[in-house]
Amino acid sequence: MQLPFPEIEMPSDEALEKGRLLFAGETTFLKGVVAMDGLPPADRLEVCFAGRSNVGKSSLINALTGRKGLARASNTPGRTQEINFFTAGELYVVDLPGYGFANAPVAVVAKWQALLKNYLQGRPTLRRVFVLIDARHGAKAVDEEIMTLLDRAAVTFQVVMTKVDKVKGDALDASMVATRAAMAKHPAAYPELILTSSEKGEGIAALRAVIASIEA
């Protein structure tokens, strides 16, 4: 039986306030990691964001934290294959490298995949991965690859659809059907979707509330 994966209901005022407060303080870039021995201490709750290149991951992290340009470092040359750690109070927000680089050298891709696999399987404080899917396109084969990796790592992931302001009506419905069909194949999928637009601010408060509700 396939899960329906409904869009999340609007959180309560109390949950929204808890989410706002979580990101009300300063969020700072901590470090970029290229090997497991460079990971910061696993001493706090951790959530991370994964998505194809150009899915709008940096924009979403900037909107989430209310810091323009915060995640820009992860898109600069030389940083594209790093796992980037940000601190938001007693929370690590982790920005995984965008996947789906068609022109990346095979050796670079293999190194990144090994690092990602080791990180996902060996990070005890990682509570949830938010897998970003472009609402204009729906889930693609490369997205299912990361979902399969998360299944194997036994790490819960929740799909966040980005750029929902760019597509409407039947086109959005079709994209969500395709995404739900992909999610239904993966036992690690959290059974609710979050729809967002970084440009319009849609879904950002709800995403903050979801993160704030995750328990250590």
Coordinates of C-alpha atoms in Angstrom, one line a residue:
M1 CA 0.0 0.0 0.0
Q2 CA 1.4 3.3 -1.1
L3 CA 1.5 6.2 1.4
P4 CA -0.4 9.3 0.1
F5 CA 2.4 11.7 1.2
P6 CA 0.1 14.6 1.8
E7 CA 1.3 18.2 2.0
I8 CA 1.9 19.0 5.7
E9 CA -0.8 20.9 7.5
M10 CA 0.0 24.4 8.7
P11 CA 1.7 24.0 12.1
S12 CA 0.1 25.5 15.2
D13 CA 1.0 29.1 16.3
E14 CA 3.1 27.6 19.1
A15 CA 5.1 25.4 16.6
L16 CA 5.5 28.3 14.2
E17 CA 6.9 30.5 17.1
K18 CA 9.2 27.7 18.2
G19 CA 10.5 27.5 14.6
R20 CA 11.0 31.2 14.4
L21 CA 12.9 31.4 17.6
L22 CA 15.2 28.5 16.4
F23 CA 16.4 30.6 13.6
A24 CA 16.0 34.1 15.2
G25 CA 19.6 34.2 16.4
E26 CA 22.8 34.3 14.3
T27 CA 23.5 31.5 11.9
T28 CA 27.1 31.2 10.9
F29 CA 29.2 29.2 8.5
L30 CA 31.3 26.8 10.5
K31 CA 33.4 24.8 8.0
G32 CA 33.5 22.9 4.8
V33 CA 34.4 19.2 5.1
V34 CA 36.1 17.1 2.5
A35 CA 36.9 14.0 4.6
M36 CA 35.3 12.2 7.6
D37 CA 38.1 13.2 9.9
G38 CA 37.2 16.9 9.3
L39 CA 33.6 16.6 10.7
P40 CA 32.8 18.7 13.7
P41 CA 32.0 17.0 17.0
A42 CA 28.6 15.2 16.9
D43 CA 27.5 17.1 19.9
R44 CA 24.1 18.5 18.8
L45 CA 21.1 17.8 16.7
E46 CA 21.8 17.8 13.0
V47 CA 19.6 18.2 9.9
C48 CA 20.9 18.4 6.3
F49 CA 19.7 19.4 2.9
A50 CA 20.4 17.5 -0.3
G51 CA 19.3 18.2 -3.9
R52 CA 20.3 18.3 -7.5
S53 CA 22.3 21.2 -8.8
N54 CA 20.2 24.2 -9.4
V55 CA 17.3 23.0 -7.3
G56 CA 17.5 26.1 -5.2
K57 CA 19.2 24.6 -2.1
S58 CA 21.3 27.7 -1.3
S59 CA 18.3 30.0 -1.7
L60 CA 16.2 27.8 0.6
I61 CA 18.9 27.7 3.3
N62 CA 19.2 31.5 3.1
A63 CA 15.4 31.9 3.4
L64 CA 15.2 29.4 6.2
T65 CA 17.9 31.2 8.2
G66 CA 17.0 34.7 7.2
R67 CA 20.5 35.4 6.1
K68 CA 21.0 36.5 2.5
G69 CA 24.1 35.0 1.0
L70 CA 24.8 32.6 3.9
A71 CA 24.9 29.5 1.7
R72 CA 26.6 31.2 -1.2
A73 CA 30.0 29.8 -0.1
S74 CA 28.8 26.3 -1.1
N75 CA 28.4 27.4 -4.7
T76 CA 31.8 29.0 -5.2
P77 CA 34.6 27.2 -7.1
G78 CA 36.4 24.7 -5.0
R79 CA 33.5 24.3 -2.5
T80 CA 31.2 22.3 -4.7
Q81 CA 32.3 19.0 -3.3
E82 CA 32.4 19.9 0.4
I83 CA 29.8 19.1 3.1
N84 CA 29.2 22.6 4.6
F85 CA 28.3 23.0 8.2
F86 CA 26.4 26.0 9.6
T87 CA 25.5 26.6 13.2
A88 CA 22.1 27.9 14.3
G89 CA 22.0 28.0 18.1
E90 CA 22.3 24.4 19.3
L91 CA 21.6 23.0 15.8
Y92 CA 23.9 22.0 12.9
V93 CA 22.4 22.9 9.5
V94 CA 24.3 20.9 6.9
D95 CA 24.4 21.7 3.2
L96 CA 25.4 18.6 1.1
P97 CA 27.0 19.2 -2.3
G98 CA 24.5 19.4 -5.2
Y99 CA 24.4 16.1 -7.0
G100 CA 23.9 15.5 -10.7
F101 CA 27.1 17.1 -12.1
A102 CA 27.0 15.8 -15.6
N103 CA 30.5 17.1 -16.4
A104 CA 32.3 16.2 -13.1
P105 CA 35.2 13.8 -13.5
V106 CA 34.5 10.2 -12.6
A107 CA 37.1 10.3 -9.8
V108 CA 35.6 13.4 -8.3
V109 CA 32.1 11.9 -8.3
A110 CA 33.4 8.6 -6.8
K111 CA 35.1 10.5 -4.0
W112 CA 32.0 12.6 -3.3
Q113 CA 29.8 9.6 -3.2
A114 CA 32.1 7.8 -0.8
L115 CA 32.2 10.8 1.5
L116 CA 28.4 11.2 1.4
K117 CA 27.8 7.5 2.1
N118 CA 30.2 7.5 5.0
Y119 CA 28.7 10.7 6.4
L120 CA 25.1 9.5 6.2
Q121 CA 25.9 6.1 7.7
G122 CA 28.2 7.3 10.4
R123 CA 26.7 10.5 11.8
P124 CA 24.8 9.6 15.0
T125 CA 23.2 13.0 15.6
L126 CA 21.8 13.3 12.1
R127 CA 18.0 13.2 12.5
R128 CA 16.6 14.1 9.1
V129 CA 17.7 14.8 5.6
F130 CA 15.5 17.2 3.6
V131 CA 15.6 16.1 -0.1
L132 CA 14.8 19.0 -2.3
I133 CA 12.8 18.4 -5.5
D134 CA 12.2 21.1 -8.1
A135 CA 8.4 21.5 -8.4
R136 CA 8.7 22.2 -12.1
H137 CA 10.2 18.8 -12.8
G138 CA 9.3 16.4 -10.0
A139 CA 11.5 13.6 -8.8
K140 CA 14.1 12.3 -11.3
A141 CA 16.3 9.2 -11.4
V142 CA 19.2 11.0 -9.7
D143 CA 16.8 12.0 -6.9
E144 CA 15.9 8.3 -6.4
E145 CA 19.6 7.4 -6.2
I146 CA 20.0 9.7 -3.1
M147 CA 16.7 8.3 -1.7
T148 CA 18.1 4.7 -2.1
L149 CA 21.3 5.8 -0.4
L150 CA 19.3 7.1 2.5
D151 CA 17.2 3.9 2.7
R152 CA 20.5 2.0 3.1
A153 CA 21.8 4.4 5.7
A154 CA 18.5 4.1 7.6
V155 CA 18.2 7.9 7.7
T156 CA 14.8 9.4 7.5
F157 CA 14.3 11.9 4.7
Q158 CA 11.5 14.4 4.0
V159 CA 10.9 15.8 0.6
V160 CA 10.8 19.6 0.2
M161 CA 9.5 20.8 -3.1
T162 CA 11.1 24.0 -4.2
K163 CA 10.1 26.8 -6.6
V164 CA 6.4 26.1 -6.3
D165 CA 5.7 29.7 -7.4
K166 CA 7.1 28.8 -10.8
V167 CA 4.5 26.1 -11.6
K168 CA 0.7 26.0 -11.1
G169 CA -2.4 23.9 -11.6
D170 CA -2.1 20.7 -13.5
A171 CA 1.6 21.0 -14.0
L172 CA 2.2 21.1 -10.2
D173 CA -0.2 18.3 -9.7
A174 CA 1.7 16.1 -12.2
S175 CA 5.0 17.0 -10.6
M176 CA 3.6 16.0 -7.2
V177 CA 2.2 12.7 -8.5
A178 CA 5.6 11.8 -10.0
T179 CA 7.4 12.8 -6.7
R180 CA 4.9 10.8 -4.6
A181 CA 5.4 7.7 -6.8
A182 CA 9.1 7.9 -6.3
M183 CA 8.9 8.4 -2.6
A184 CA 6.5 5.4 -2.3
K185 CA 9.4 3.1 -3.2
H186 CA 11.6 4.2 -0.3
P187 CA 11.0 3.1 3.3
A188 CA 13.1 6.0 4.7
A189 CA 10.7 8.6 3.3
Y190 CA 8.8 10.7 5.8
P191 CA 5.1 10.6 5.0
E192 CA 4.6 14.4 4.4
L193 CA 5.6 16.8 1.7
I194 CA 6.6 20.4 2.3
L195 CA 6.0 22.9 -0.5
T196 CA 8.2 26.0 -0.6
S197 CA 9.1 29.1 -2.6
S198 CA 12.3 30.8 -1.3
E199 CA 11.4 33.8 -3.5
K200 CA 7.9 34.2 -2.2
G201 CA 8.5 32.9 1.3
E202 CA 5.9 30.1 0.9
G203 CA 6.4 27.2 3.3
I204 CA 9.5 28.6 5.0
A205 CA 7.8 29.2 8.4
A206 CA 6.3 25.7 8.2
L207 CA 9.8 24.2 7.4
R208 CA 11.3 26.0 10.4
A209 CA 8.5 24.6 12.6
V210 CA 9.2 21.1 11.3
I211 CA 12.9 21.3 12.1
A212 CA 12.2 22.8 15.5
S213 CA 9.9 19.8 16.3
I214 CA 12.6 17.2 15.6
E215 CA 13.8 15.7 18.8
A216 CA 17.4 14.7 19.6

